[in-house]
Coordinates of C-alpha atoms and ligand atoms in Angstrom, one line a residue:
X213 CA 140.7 -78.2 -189.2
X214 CA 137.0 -78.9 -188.2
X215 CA 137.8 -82.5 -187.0
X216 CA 140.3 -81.5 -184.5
X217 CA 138.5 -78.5 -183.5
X218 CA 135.3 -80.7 -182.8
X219 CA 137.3 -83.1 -181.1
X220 CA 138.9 -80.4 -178.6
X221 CA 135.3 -79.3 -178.0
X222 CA 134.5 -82.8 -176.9
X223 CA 137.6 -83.3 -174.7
X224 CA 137.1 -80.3 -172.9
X225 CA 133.6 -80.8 -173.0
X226 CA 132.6 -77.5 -174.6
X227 CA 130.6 -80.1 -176.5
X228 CA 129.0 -82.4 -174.1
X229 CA 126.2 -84.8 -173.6
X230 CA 126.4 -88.4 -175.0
X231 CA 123.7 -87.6 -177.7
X232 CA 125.2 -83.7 -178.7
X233 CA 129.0 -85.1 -179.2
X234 CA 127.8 -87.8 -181.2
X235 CA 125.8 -85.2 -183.7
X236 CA 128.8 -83.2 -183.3
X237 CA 131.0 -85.9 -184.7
X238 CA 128.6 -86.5 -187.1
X239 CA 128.6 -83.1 -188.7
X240 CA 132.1 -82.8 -188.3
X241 CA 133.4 -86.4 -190.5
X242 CA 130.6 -84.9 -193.0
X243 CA 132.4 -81.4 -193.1
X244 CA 135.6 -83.2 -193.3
X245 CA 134.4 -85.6 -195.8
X246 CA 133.7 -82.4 -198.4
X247 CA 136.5 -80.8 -197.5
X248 CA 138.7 -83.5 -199.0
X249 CA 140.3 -82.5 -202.2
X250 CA 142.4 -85.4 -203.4
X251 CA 140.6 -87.5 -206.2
X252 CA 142.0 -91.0 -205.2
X253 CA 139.9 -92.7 -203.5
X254 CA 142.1 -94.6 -201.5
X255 CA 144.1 -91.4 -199.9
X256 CA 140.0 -90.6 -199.1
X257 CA 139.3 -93.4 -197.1
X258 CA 142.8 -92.9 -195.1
X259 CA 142.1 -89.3 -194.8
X260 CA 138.3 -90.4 -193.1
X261 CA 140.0 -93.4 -190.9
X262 CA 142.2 -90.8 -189.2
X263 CA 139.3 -88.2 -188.8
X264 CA 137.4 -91.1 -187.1
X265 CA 139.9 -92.3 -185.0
X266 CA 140.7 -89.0 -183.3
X267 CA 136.7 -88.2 -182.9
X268 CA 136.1 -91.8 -181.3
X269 CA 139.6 -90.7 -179.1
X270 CA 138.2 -87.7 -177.3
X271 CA 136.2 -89.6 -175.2
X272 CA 135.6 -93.5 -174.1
X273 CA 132.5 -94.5 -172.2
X274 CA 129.7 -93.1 -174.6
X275 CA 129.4 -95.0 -176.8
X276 CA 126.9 -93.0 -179.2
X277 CA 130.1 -91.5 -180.5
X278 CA 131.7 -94.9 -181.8
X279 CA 128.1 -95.8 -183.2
X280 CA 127.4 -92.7 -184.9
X281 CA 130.7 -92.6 -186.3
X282 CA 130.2 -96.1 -187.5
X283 CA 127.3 -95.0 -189.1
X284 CA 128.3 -92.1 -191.1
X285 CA 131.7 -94.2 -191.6
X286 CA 129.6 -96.7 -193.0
X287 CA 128.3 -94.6 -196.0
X288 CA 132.0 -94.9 -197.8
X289 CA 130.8 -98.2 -198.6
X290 CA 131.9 -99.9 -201.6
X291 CA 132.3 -96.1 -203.5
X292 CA 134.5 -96.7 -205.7
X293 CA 135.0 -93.1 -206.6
X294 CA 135.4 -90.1 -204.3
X295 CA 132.4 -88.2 -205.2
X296 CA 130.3 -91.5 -204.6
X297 CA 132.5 -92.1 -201.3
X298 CA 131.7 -88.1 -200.4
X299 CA 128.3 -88.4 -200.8
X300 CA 127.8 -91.6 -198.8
X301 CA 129.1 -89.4 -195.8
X302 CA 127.0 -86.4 -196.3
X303 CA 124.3 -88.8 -196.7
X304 CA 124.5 -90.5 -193.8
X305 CA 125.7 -88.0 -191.7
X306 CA 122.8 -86.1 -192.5
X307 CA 120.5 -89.1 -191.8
X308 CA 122.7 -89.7 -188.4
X309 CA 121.4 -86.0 -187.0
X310 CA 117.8 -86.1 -187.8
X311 CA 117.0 -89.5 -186.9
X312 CA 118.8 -88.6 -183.5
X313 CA 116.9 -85.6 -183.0
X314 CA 113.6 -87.1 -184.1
X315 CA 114.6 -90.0 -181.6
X316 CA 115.2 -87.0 -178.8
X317 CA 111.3 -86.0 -179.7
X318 CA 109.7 -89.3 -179.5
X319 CA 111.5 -90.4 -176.0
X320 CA 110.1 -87.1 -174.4
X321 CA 106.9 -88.4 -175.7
X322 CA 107.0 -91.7 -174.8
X323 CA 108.6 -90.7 -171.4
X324 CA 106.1 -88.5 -170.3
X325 CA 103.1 -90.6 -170.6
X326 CA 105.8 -92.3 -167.4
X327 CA 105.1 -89.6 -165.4
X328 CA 101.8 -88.3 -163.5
X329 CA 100.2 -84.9 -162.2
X330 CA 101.6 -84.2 -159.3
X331 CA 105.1 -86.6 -159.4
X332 CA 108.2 -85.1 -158.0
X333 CA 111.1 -85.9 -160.5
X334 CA 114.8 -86.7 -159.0
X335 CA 117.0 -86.4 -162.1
X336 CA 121.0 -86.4 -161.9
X337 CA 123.7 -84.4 -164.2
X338 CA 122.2 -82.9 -167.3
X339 CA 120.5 -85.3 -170.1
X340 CA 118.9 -83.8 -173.2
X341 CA 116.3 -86.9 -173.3
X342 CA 115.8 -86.7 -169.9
X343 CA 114.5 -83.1 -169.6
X344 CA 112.6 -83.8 -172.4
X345 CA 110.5 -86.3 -171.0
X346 CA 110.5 -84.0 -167.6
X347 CA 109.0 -80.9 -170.0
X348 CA 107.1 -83.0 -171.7
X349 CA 105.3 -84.0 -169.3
X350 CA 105.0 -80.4 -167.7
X351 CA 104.0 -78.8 -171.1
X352 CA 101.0 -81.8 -171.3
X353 CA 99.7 -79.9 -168.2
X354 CA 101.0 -82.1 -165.2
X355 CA 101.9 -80.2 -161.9
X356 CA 105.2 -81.9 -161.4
X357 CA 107.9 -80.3 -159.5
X358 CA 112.2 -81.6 -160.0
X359 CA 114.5 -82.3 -157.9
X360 CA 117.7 -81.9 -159.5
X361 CA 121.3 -82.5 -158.4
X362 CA 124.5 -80.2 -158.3
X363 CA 126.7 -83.2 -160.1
X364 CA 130.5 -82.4 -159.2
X365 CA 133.3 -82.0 -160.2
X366 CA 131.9 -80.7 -163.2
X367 CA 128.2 -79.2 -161.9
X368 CA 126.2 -80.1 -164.9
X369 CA 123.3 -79.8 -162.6
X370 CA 123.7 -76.1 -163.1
X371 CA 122.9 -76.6 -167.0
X372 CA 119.9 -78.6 -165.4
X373 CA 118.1 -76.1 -163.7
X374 CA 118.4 -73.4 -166.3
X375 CA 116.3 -75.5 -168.7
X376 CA 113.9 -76.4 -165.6
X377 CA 113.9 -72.7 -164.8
X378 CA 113.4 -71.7 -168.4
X379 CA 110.6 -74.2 -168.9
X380 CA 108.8 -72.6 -166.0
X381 CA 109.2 -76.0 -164.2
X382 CA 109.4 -76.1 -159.6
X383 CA 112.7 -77.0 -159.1
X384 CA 114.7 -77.9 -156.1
X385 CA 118.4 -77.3 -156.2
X386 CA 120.5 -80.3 -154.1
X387 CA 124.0 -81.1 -153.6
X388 CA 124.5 -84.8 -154.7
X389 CA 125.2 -86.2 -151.3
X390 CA 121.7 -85.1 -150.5
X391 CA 119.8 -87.8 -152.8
X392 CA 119.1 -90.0 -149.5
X393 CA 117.8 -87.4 -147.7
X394 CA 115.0 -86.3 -150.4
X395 CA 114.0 -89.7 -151.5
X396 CA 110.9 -90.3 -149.7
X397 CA 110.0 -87.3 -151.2
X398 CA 110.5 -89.0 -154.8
X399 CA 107.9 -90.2 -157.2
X400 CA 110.0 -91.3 -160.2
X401 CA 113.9 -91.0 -160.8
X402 CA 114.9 -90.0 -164.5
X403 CA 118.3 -90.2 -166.1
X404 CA 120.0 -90.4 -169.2
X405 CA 122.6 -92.6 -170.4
X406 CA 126.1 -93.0 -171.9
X407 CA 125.6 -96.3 -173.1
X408 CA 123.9 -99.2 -172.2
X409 CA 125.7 -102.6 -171.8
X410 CA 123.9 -106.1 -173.6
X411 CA 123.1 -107.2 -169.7
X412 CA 121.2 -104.0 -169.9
X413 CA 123.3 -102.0 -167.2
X414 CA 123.5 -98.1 -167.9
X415 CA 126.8 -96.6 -167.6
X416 CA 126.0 -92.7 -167.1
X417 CA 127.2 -89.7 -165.3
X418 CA 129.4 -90.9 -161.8
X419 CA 126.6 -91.1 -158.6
X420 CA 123.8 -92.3 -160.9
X421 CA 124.8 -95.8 -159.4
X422 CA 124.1 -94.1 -155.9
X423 CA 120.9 -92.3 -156.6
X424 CA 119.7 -95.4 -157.9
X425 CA 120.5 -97.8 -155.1
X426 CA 119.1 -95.4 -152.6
X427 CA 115.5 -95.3 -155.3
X428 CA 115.4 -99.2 -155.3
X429 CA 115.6 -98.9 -151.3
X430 CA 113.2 -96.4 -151.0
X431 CA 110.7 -98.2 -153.5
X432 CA 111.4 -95.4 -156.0
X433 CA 111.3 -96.3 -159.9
X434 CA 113.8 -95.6 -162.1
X435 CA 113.5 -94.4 -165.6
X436 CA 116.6 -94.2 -167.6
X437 CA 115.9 -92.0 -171.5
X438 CA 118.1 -93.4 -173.7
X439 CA 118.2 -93.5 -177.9
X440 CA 119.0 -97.0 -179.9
X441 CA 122.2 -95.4 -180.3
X442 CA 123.4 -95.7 -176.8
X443 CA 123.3 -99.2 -176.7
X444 CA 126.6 -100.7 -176.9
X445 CA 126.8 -103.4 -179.7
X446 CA 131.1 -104.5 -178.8
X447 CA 129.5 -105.5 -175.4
X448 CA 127.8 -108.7 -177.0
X449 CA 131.0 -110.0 -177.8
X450 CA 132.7 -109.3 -173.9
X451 CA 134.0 -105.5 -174.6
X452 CA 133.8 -103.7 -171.7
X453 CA 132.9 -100.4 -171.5
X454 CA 135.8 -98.0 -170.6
X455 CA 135.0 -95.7 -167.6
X456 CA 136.7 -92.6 -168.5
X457 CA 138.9 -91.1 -165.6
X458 CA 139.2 -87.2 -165.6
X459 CA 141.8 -85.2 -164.9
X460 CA 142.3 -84.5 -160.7
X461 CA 142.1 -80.6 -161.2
X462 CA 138.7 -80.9 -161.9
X463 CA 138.5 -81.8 -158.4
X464 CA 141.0 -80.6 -155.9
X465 CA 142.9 -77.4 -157.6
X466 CA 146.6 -78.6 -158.2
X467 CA 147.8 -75.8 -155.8
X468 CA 146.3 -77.7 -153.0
X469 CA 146.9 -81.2 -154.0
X470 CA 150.4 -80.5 -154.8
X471 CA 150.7 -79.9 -150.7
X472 CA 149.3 -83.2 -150.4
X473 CA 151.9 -85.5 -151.4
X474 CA 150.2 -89.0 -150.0
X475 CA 146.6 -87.7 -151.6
X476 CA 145.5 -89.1 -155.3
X477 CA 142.7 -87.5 -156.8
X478 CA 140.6 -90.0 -158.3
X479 CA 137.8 -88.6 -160.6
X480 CA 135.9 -90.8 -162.7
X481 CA 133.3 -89.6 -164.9
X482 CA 130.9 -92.3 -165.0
X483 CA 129.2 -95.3 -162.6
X484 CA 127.4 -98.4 -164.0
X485 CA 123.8 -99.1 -162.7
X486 CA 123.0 -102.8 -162.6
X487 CA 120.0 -103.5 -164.4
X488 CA 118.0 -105.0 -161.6
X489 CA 118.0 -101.4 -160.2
X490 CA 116.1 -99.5 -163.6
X491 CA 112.5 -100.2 -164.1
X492 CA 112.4 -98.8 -168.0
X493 CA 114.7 -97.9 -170.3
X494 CA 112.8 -95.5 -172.6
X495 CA 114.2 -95.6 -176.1
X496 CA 112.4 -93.9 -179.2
X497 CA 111.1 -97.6 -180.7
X498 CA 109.0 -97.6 -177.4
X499 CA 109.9 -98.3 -173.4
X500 CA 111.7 -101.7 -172.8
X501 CA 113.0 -103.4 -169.7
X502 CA 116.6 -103.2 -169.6
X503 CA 116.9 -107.1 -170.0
X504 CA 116.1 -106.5 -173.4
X505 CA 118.9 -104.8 -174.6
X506 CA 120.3 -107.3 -176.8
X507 CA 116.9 -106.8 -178.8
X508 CA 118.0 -103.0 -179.5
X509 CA 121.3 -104.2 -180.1
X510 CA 120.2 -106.9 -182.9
X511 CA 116.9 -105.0 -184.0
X512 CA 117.8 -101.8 -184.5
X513 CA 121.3 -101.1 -184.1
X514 CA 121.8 -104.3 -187.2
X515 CA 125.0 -104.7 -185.6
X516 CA 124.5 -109.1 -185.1
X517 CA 127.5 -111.4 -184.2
X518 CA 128.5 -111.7 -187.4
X519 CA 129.6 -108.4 -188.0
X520 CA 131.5 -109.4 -185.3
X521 CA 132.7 -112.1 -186.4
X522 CA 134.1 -110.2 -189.3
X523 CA 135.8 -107.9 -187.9
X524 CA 137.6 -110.9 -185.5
X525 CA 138.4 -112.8 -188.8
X526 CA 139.9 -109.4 -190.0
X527 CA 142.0 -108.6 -187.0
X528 CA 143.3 -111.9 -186.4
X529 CA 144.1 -112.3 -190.0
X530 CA 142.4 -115.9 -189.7
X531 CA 139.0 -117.9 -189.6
X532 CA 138.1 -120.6 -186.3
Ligands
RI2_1837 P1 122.1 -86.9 -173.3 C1 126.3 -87.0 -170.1 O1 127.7 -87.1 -170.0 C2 125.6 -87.3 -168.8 O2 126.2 -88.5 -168.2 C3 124.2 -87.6 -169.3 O3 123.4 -88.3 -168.4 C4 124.6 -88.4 -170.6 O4 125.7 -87.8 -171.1 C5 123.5 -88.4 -171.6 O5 123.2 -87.1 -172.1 P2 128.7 -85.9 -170.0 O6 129.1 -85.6 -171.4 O7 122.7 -87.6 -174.5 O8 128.1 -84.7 -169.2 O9 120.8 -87.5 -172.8 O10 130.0 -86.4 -169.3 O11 122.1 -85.4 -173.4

């Protein structure tokens, strides 16, 4: 079945990349959705619940996958037959991946007018809107040269440097714990983001919290790239964002730890980044400060309190 497939992709990130596994959860509840032959409409809906809830499973801290699934989720609606239910999905699932990649196009844009001829970049792990605003820039004619990290356990800075390379960018290869030692060197720091919080902190890949402390000392700024649909609507209302935690073989081989009784492995994917240490988040309705997150939230997410509010009254089964 193409939902669990997808989701196994996503958990063992074959599929990776806050804004790629929420496109790839898109396409797959749309697949799903035509793939459905009962004609009641209620067995439908239950069939496209399930399918969410094991997408929105695979993996906790971005939260572009809850939003986008809420979004294509959302095109069910009020059908009150299955081929109006159906096409609601395909709709909006359709709508979901353009505007996404549209929004991809517009942040390098907007981004790149960020950075100047002759900048050295520090960027961290391996962020489709990031790059773009790096190339970007590089393809407007700017001599800029990257410094980019290795990002273990999982060495997405591998992926990082093949796009540099292929771009025909100067790129500098680093282990993380080298970020201190290279920052004077630094012009502008740009990362992505897994979601960002109503306070406007980013949660993104682990040791983004580091590199950016060690910019703020340095007097480096900090540009996070991040879509509308990283900004995490729950958090208005106190959810936290869940910090996934990764399995320890990703980084001590189990034939090693295993000989290490007293030792626990402790891998967590992501780190949150205060706002006061971000100069910009760059989002494709234009560059804001990260105090203004509630803005995106209300503005263009549409997600206000009471929606909220609804969904409390509903899962308490009662009014305040
Ligand atoms: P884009 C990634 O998470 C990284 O943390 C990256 O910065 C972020 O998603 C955003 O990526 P992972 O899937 O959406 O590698 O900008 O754990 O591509």
């Amino acid at each position: 079945m193409i939902v669990t497939d997808t989701a196994e992709k996503i958990k063992s990130m074959e599929i990776r990349g806050a804004g790629r596994i929420a496109r790839a959860a898109a396409e797959a509840l749309k697949d799903h959705a035509l793939s459905i032959q009962s004609p009641d409409i209620v067995a439908f809906r239950q069939e496209m619940d399930r399918a969410a809830a094991i997408l929105v499973a695979t993996r906790p801290t971005a939260v572009s996958l809850p939003n986008a699934v809420h979004m294509v989720m959302n095109g069910i609606g009020q059908g009150k037959n299955v081929e109006e239910a159906r096409t609601g999905v395909v709709e909006r699932a359709e709508h979901f991946i353009q505007s996404s990649q549209h929004a991809a196009r517009k942040i390098a844009e907007f981004g790149a007018r960020h950075i100047r001829d002759g900048d050295k970049i520090l960027t961290h792990c391996n962020s489709e809107v990031a790059l773009g605003c790096i190339i970007e820039a590089h393809r407007s004619g700017k001599d800029i040269e990257v410094f980019a990290t290795e990002v273990r356990p999982r060495n997405q800075g591998h992926i990082t440097i093949r796009t540099l390379n292929d771009a025909g960018i100067k790129t500098n290869f680093i282990v993380d714990s080298a970020v201190r030692s290279f920052i004077n060197k630094i012009d502008l720091v740009v990362v992505g983001a897994d979601a960002v919080t109503v306070n406007g902190a980013v949660v993104n890949k682990i040791g983004t919290s580091q590199v950016a402390h060690t910019a703020v000392e340095a007097r480096v700024n900090v540009l996070v790239a991040a879509e509308t649909y990283k900004f995490a609507p729950r958090t208005v209302i106190g959810e936290l964002i869940q910090i996934e935690e990764r399995p320890g073989n990703e980084v001590l081989p189990d034939a090693i730890a295993k000989t290490l009784p007293h030792v626990t492995v402790r891998n967590p994917a992501f780190d949150i980044t205060p706002a006061e240490y971000i100069d910009l988040i760059v989002t494709e309705q234009g560059a804001i400060p990260p105090q203004m997150a509630y803005v995106i939230i209300r503005e263009y997410l549409g997600w206000g309190i009471e929606e909220f509010h609804k969904d409390l009254v509903l899962n308490n089964g009662h009014e305040e």
